[in-house]
Coordinates of C-alpha atoms in Angstrom, one line a residue:
M86 CA -34.3 -6.9 -32.8
L87 CA -37.5 -8.3 -31.4
D88 CA -39.8 -7.2 -28.6
K89 CA -39.7 -3.5 -29.9
G90 CA -36.3 -3.4 -28.7
A91 CA -37.1 -4.0 -25.0
R92 CA -34.1 -4.9 -22.7
Q93 CA -34.6 -7.8 -20.1
S94 CA -31.8 -8.2 -17.3
G95 CA -29.3 -6.6 -19.8
Y96 CA -30.2 -8.6 -22.8
Y97 CA -31.9 -7.7 -26.0
R98 CA -34.1 -10.7 -27.7
V99 CA -33.0 -10.8 -31.5
A100 CA -33.7 -13.0 -34.7
L101 CA -30.8 -13.7 -37.1
K102 CA -31.0 -13.9 -40.9
D103 CA -30.9 -17.8 -40.8
G104 CA -33.9 -18.0 -38.5
R105 CA -32.4 -18.5 -35.0
I106 CA -33.8 -16.6 -32.2
G107 CA -32.0 -15.9 -29.1
W108 CA -30.7 -13.3 -26.8
V109 CA -27.8 -10.8 -27.1
Y110 CA -25.9 -8.9 -24.2
F111 CA -26.7 -5.3 -24.4
T112 CA -23.0 -4.6 -24.6
F113 CA -22.4 -6.3 -27.9
V114 CA -25.5 -4.2 -29.5
E115 CA -25.0 -0.8 -31.1
R116 CA -28.1 1.2 -30.6
R117 CA -29.1 3.4 -33.7
A118 CA -30.9 6.5 -34.0
G119 CA -34.8 5.9 -33.3
D120 CA -34.2 2.8 -31.1
P121 CA -36.6 3.0 -28.1
P122 CA -34.9 4.5 -25.1
D123 CA -34.0 2.2 -22.3
W124 CA -36.2 3.3 -19.2
S125 CA -34.5 0.5 -17.1
T126 CA -33.5 1.5 -13.7
E127 CA -31.2 -1.5 -13.1
N128 CA -27.5 -1.1 -13.1
L129 CA -25.6 -3.9 -14.8
V130 CA -21.7 -4.3 -15.0
A131 CA -20.4 -7.3 -17.0
A132 CA -16.8 -8.7 -17.1
G133 CA -15.1 -11.4 -18.9
T134 CA -15.4 -12.6 -22.5
A135 CA -18.7 -13.0 -24.6
A136 CA -18.1 -16.6 -24.3
G137 CA -17.7 -16.6 -20.5
A138 CA -19.2 -13.3 -19.1
M139 CA -20.0 -12.6 -15.7
A140 CA -22.8 -10.0 -14.6
V141 CA -23.7 -8.0 -11.7
H142 CA -27.3 -6.9 -11.8
Y143 CA -27.9 -4.2 -9.3
I144 CA -31.2 -4.5 -8.9
N145 CA -33.7 -1.3 -8.0
V146 CA -35.4 -2.1 -4.5
D147 CA -36.1 1.2 -3.6
Q148 CA -34.5 2.2 -0.3
G149 CA -32.3 -1.0 0.0
A150 CA -29.9 -3.5 -1.7
A151 CA -29.9 -6.8 -3.9
A152 CA -27.4 -7.6 -6.2
L153 CA -27.9 -10.8 -8.6
V154 CA -24.4 -12.0 -9.4
E155 CA -24.7 -14.0 -12.9
F156 CA -22.1 -16.4 -13.9
P157 CA -21.8 -18.9 -17.1
C158 CA -22.9 -21.9 -15.0
A159 CA -24.7 -20.3 -11.9
A160 CA -26.0 -17.5 -10.0
I161 CA -26.0 -16.1 -6.4
L162 CA -27.8 -13.3 -4.7
I163 CA -26.2 -10.8 -2.4
D164 CA -29.0 -9.2 0.0
A165 CA -32.6 -9.4 -0.6
G166 CA -34.1 -6.2 0.8
G167 CA -36.1 -3.2 -0.6
R168 CA -38.8 -0.7 0.9
G169 CA -42.3 -1.7 0.5
A170 CA -44.4 -4.5 -1.3
A171 CA -43.7 -2.8 -4.7
A172 CA -40.0 -3.1 -4.6
G173 CA -40.3 -6.8 -3.3
D174 CA -42.5 -7.6 -6.3
H175 CA -40.0 -5.7 -8.7
L176 CA -37.2 -8.0 -7.1
L177 CA -39.1 -11.2 -7.8
N178 CA -40.3 -10.2 -11.3
Y179 CA -36.8 -9.4 -12.1
L180 CA -35.7 -12.8 -10.9
D181 CA -38.5 -14.5 -12.6
K182 CA -37.4 -12.8 -16.0
F183 CA -33.7 -13.5 -15.4
F184 CA -34.4 -17.4 -14.7
A185 CA -36.7 -17.6 -17.9
R186 CA -33.7 -16.4 -19.8
R187 CA -31.4 -18.9 -18.1
P188 CA -33.5 -22.1 -18.1
D189 CA -30.2 -23.7 -17.5
L190 CA -30.0 -22.6 -13.9
Q191 CA -33.3 -24.5 -13.1
K192 CA -34.5 -21.5 -10.9
R193 CA -31.8 -22.1 -8.6
L194 CA -29.6 -19.7 -6.6
E195 CA -26.5 -21.3 -5.6
A196 CA -26.0 -19.1 -2.7
V197 CA -27.8 -16.2 -1.0
F198 CA -26.0 -13.7 1.1
V199 CA -27.5 -11.4 3.7
T200 CA -25.1 -8.8 5.0
H201 CA -26.9 -8.1 8.1
T202 CA -30.2 -8.4 9.7
H203 CA -31.9 -5.2 8.7
V204 CA -35.0 -5.0 6.5
D205 CA -33.5 -3.1 3.7
H206 CA -31.2 -6.1 3.2
N207 CA -33.5 -9.0 4.1
S208 CA -37.1 -8.1 3.6
N209 CA -37.8 -10.3 0.7
L210 CA -35.9 -13.4 1.9
R211 CA -38.7 -15.4 2.8
R212 CA -40.4 -14.8 -0.8
I213 CA -37.1 -15.6 -2.6
A214 CA -36.7 -18.9 -0.5
E215 CA -40.4 -20.3 -1.1
R216 CA -40.1 -19.4 -5.0
F217 CA -36.6 -20.4 -5.8
S218 CA -34.4 -23.2 -5.0
I219 CA -31.4 -22.0 -2.8
G220 CA -28.0 -24.0 -2.1
G221 CA -26.7 -22.2 0.6
Y222 CA -27.5 -19.1 2.9
I223 CA -24.7 -17.1 4.5
H224 CA -25.2 -14.7 7.0
N225 CA -23.9 -13.0 10.3
G226 CA -25.5 -15.0 12.7
I227 CA -27.4 -12.4 14.2
L228 CA -31.3 -12.8 14.7
T229 CA -32.1 -9.5 16.2
G230 CA -32.6 -6.2 14.4
S231 CA -35.4 -4.7 12.2
G232 CA -34.8 -7.7 9.7
R233 CA -35.4 -10.2 12.6
V234 CA -38.5 -11.7 11.3
A235 CA -37.0 -12.7 8.1
A236 CA -33.9 -14.0 9.7
K237 CA -35.7 -16.2 12.2
W238 CA -37.8 -17.7 9.4
M239 CA -34.9 -18.6 7.2
D240 CA -32.9 -20.0 10.4
A241 CA -35.9 -22.5 10.7
R242 CA -36.2 -23.0 7.1
V243 CA -32.7 -24.3 6.8
H244 CA -33.6 -27.4 8.4
Q245 CA -36.3 -28.4 6.6
M246 CA -36.6 -30.3 3.2
P247 CA -35.1 -29.6 0.8
P248 CA -32.0 -28.7 3.0
I249 CA -30.4 -25.5 2.6
R250 CA -26.5 -25.5 3.8
T251 CA -26.2 -22.5 6.0
L252 CA -23.2 -20.7 7.4
A253 CA -23.0 -18.0 10.2
V254 CA -19.9 -16.3 9.7
T255 CA -18.1 -14.5 12.4
D256 CA -15.0 -12.5 12.6
A257 CA -13.0 -15.4 14.3
M258 CA -13.6 -17.5 11.4
V259 CA -12.6 -14.9 9.0
D260 CA -9.1 -14.2 11.1
A261 CA -8.0 -17.7 10.2
S262 CA -6.9 -16.3 6.6
T263 CA -5.4 -13.0 5.7
R264 CA -7.2 -13.2 2.7
G265 CA -10.7 -13.7 4.2
L266 CA -13.0 -16.7 4.5
S267 CA -13.7 -19.0 1.9
N268 CA -15.3 -22.7 1.5
E269 CA -17.9 -24.8 -0.5
V270 CA -20.8 -22.9 1.1
I271 CA -19.5 -19.4 0.5
D272 CA -18.3 -20.2 -3.0
P273 CA -20.1 -23.2 -4.6
V274 CA -19.6 -21.7 -7.9
S275 CA -17.0 -23.4 -10.5
C276 CA -17.5 -22.8 -14.1
P277 CA -15.7 -24.7 -16.8
D278 CA -13.9 -21.7 -18.5
V279 CA -13.3 -19.5 -15.4
D280 CA -13.6 -20.3 -11.5
P281 CA -14.9 -17.2 -9.9
S282 CA -13.4 -16.7 -6.3
I283 CA -15.9 -15.5 -3.5
R284 CA -14.5 -14.5 -0.1
V285 CA -15.8 -13.1 3.2
L286 CA -13.6 -10.3 4.3
S287 CA -15.4 -9.5 7.4
A288 CA -18.2 -10.6 9.6
S289 CA -19.9 -10.1 12.8
Y290 CA -17.9 -9.7 16.1
A291 CA -18.6 -11.9 19.2
Q292 CA -16.6 -9.1 21.4
N293 CA -16.1 -5.6 21.1
P294 CA -12.6 -4.8 19.2
G295 CA -12.1 -1.6 20.8
W296 CA -14.8 0.6 19.1
P297 CA -16.4 3.5 21.3
D298 CA -19.7 3.1 23.0
G299 CA -22.7 2.1 20.8
E300 CA -20.6 1.1 17.7
F301 CA -20.5 -2.5 18.8
E302 CA -24.3 -2.6 19.2
N303 CA -24.9 -0.8 15.9
G304 CA -26.0 -3.8 13.6
N305 CA -24.6 -2.1 10.5
N306 CA -21.0 -2.5 11.8
Q307 CA -21.7 -6.4 11.8
S308 CA -22.0 -6.5 8.3
L309 CA -20.4 -9.3 5.8
V310 CA -18.0 -7.9 3.5
I311 CA -17.9 -9.8 0.4
R312 CA -15.4 -9.8 -2.4
I313 CA -15.9 -11.5 -5.7
D314 CA -13.1 -12.0 -8.3
Y315 CA -14.0 -13.1 -11.9
G316 CA -10.9 -13.3 -14.1
Q317 CA -9.4 -9.9 -13.9
A318 CA -12.3 -8.3 -12.5
S319 CA -13.2 -7.7 -8.9
F320 CA -16.3 -6.5 -7.0
L321 CA -16.9 -5.5 -3.4
F322 CA -20.0 -5.4 -0.9
T323 CA -19.7 -3.8 2.3
G324 CA -23.1 -4.1 3.4
D325 CA -24.3 -1.1 5.6
M326 CA -20.7 -1.0 7.4
E327 CA -20.0 2.4 9.1
E328 CA -16.8 4.6 9.7
T329 CA -15.4 2.8 12.7
A330 CA -15.7 -0.7 11.4
L331 CA -14.4 0.5 7.9
E332 CA -11.3 1.6 10.0
T333 CA -10.9 -1.8 11.5
L334 CA -11.5 -3.4 8.0
V335 CA -8.8 -1.1 6.4
E336 CA -6.2 -1.7 9.2
K337 CA -6.7 -5.4 9.0
Y338 CA -6.0 -5.8 5.4
A339 CA -3.2 -3.0 4.9
G340 CA -0.7 -3.9 2.5
T341 CA -2.6 -7.1 1.3
H342 CA -4.4 -5.5 -1.6
A343 CA -7.5 -7.6 -0.4
L344 CA -9.7 -4.3 -0.8
D345 CA -8.1 -3.4 -4.1
V346 CA -11.1 -3.9 -6.4
D347 CA -12.6 -2.6 -9.7
F348 CA -16.4 -2.3 -8.8
Y349 CA -17.7 -1.0 -5.4
E350 CA -21.4 -1.2 -4.4
V351 CA -21.2 1.9 -2.3
G352 CA -21.9 1.2 1.4
H353 CA -24.9 2.0 3.7
H354 CA -26.6 3.5 0.4
G355 CA -24.2 6.4 -0.2
S356 CA -24.6 7.6 3.5
H357 CA -22.1 10.2 4.8
N358 CA -20.7 7.4 7.3
G359 CA -20.7 4.4 4.8
T360 CA -17.5 5.2 2.7
T361 CA -14.3 6.8 4.0
A362 CA -11.4 8.2 1.9
E363 CA -9.1 5.7 3.5
L364 CA -11.4 2.6 2.1
V365 CA -11.5 4.3 -1.3
N366 CA -7.6 4.6 -1.4
E367 CA -7.3 1.0 -0.8
M368 CA -10.0 0.1 -3.2
T369 CA -8.9 2.6 -6.2
P370 CA -12.4 1.4 -8.0
K371 CA -13.1 2.0 -11.7
A372 CA -16.8 2.4 -10.9
A373 CA -19.3 2.6 -7.9
V374 CA -22.8 1.9 -7.8
I375 CA -25.2 3.5 -5.2
S376 CA -28.5 1.6 -4.4
M377 CA -31.0 3.7 -2.8
G378 CA -34.6 5.1 -3.3
P379 CA -35.8 7.9 -5.1
A380 CA -35.2 11.3 -3.9
T381 CA -38.8 12.7 -4.5
T382 CA -40.4 10.3 -1.8
E383 CA -40.7 12.2 1.3
E384 CA -41.7 9.7 3.7
P385 CA -40.0 7.8 6.5
W386 CA -37.5 4.8 5.8
T387 CA -36.5 6.5 2.5
A388 CA -33.3 8.2 0.9
W389 CA -34.9 11.5 1.5
A390 CA -35.6 10.6 5.3
Y391 CA -31.8 9.5 5.8
G392 CA -30.4 12.0 3.2
H393 CA -28.9 9.2 0.6
P394 CA -26.6 9.9 -1.0
R395 CA -24.5 12.4 0.9
S396 CA -22.7 14.9 -1.2
D397 CA -19.4 14.4 0.4
V398 CA -19.4 10.8 -0.5
V399 CA -20.4 11.2 -4.1
T400 CA -18.0 14.1 -4.4
L401 CA -15.5 11.7 -2.9
L402 CA -16.0 8.7 -5.5
A403 CA -16.6 11.3 -8.2
H404 CA -12.9 12.1 -7.8
S405 CA -11.6 8.7 -7.1
V406 CA -13.1 6.3 -9.7
T407 CA -11.2 5.9 -12.7
D408 CA -13.9 5.1 -15.5
R409 CA -16.5 7.4 -16.5
R410 CA -20.0 7.3 -17.7
V411 CA -20.5 7.0 -21.6
K412 CA -23.1 9.3 -21.0
P413 CA -22.8 12.0 -17.9
A414 CA -25.7 11.9 -15.6
Q415 CA -26.9 14.5 -13.2
V416 CA -28.1 13.2 -10.0
K417 CA -29.6 14.6 -6.8
V418 CA -27.6 14.5 -3.6
A419 CA -28.1 15.3 0.1
D420 CA -26.5 17.9 2.4
R421 CA -28.3 16.3 5.3
V422 CA -31.3 14.3 6.4
K423 CA -34.4 15.4 4.5
K424 CA -32.6 18.0 2.4
I425 CA -32.0 16.7 -1.1
C426 CA -31.1 19.3 -3.9

């Protein structure tokens, strides 16, 4: 094991007895007593075989969301947010190290998805577009909201050289299929061994589908909902969609198993209104990952200020997910805003 046992993006750098040097994915490494501890704050979920593994890197961007989806032949990014410059620097540094380990990808993201136009989900969009090659940009078409500056910049960028294919997904487009929307922009990835499936299950609504006052204007409820299947593994991203829109989502796919997945990026950073019992019953998830900031930062726009993650949601998930941590962990949860214990 080289580099003093340091782990980079889920991999260890190792030297074999025959002189070869390379990278080994962490699930294939048996840690020994005395090995340095892993201080990484990222969460990484892998699926597939050693020869054709897929990994989802849930990157720590403080109060926000950014997930790098790594395939044997490509990579995509779902959301590019985070709180503050330090979180943005960390995201860019993480991607730099990832592409250094995967030179075959030539610093190219085949697709970048932004679930909705809020800064905690798109604040680093420009920096990523200026640093890496992007094949496609998929969003909900809304240029208002706290993330409007990045959204408008990207809307102008896609028409420049080199071109970026763009798709603003609306619910009317999704409704054309009972299994969600997929095409060459949404799903540009096709690997030799396994062809992933990437689909959008919900998008922005042009007209109010019957929600109470204020719910239609809430940008969270216009989030893209994205499902990824790779072999027998499945992943769901719901952005910041809240209870009213989640009810519509569950009703739409009732009886289809479209929401039945293995891994769930917990909606709205573990907010009290970002995950419902009905959704969890449809998903039957094996594991859930919550992306939010530290409980100790008592400032505006933080997990503390919003009360993330909320205790009732954590309790619901703790009793619902079927897999368990190898090493149990204690986490702080919130009873309400500004009260985490």
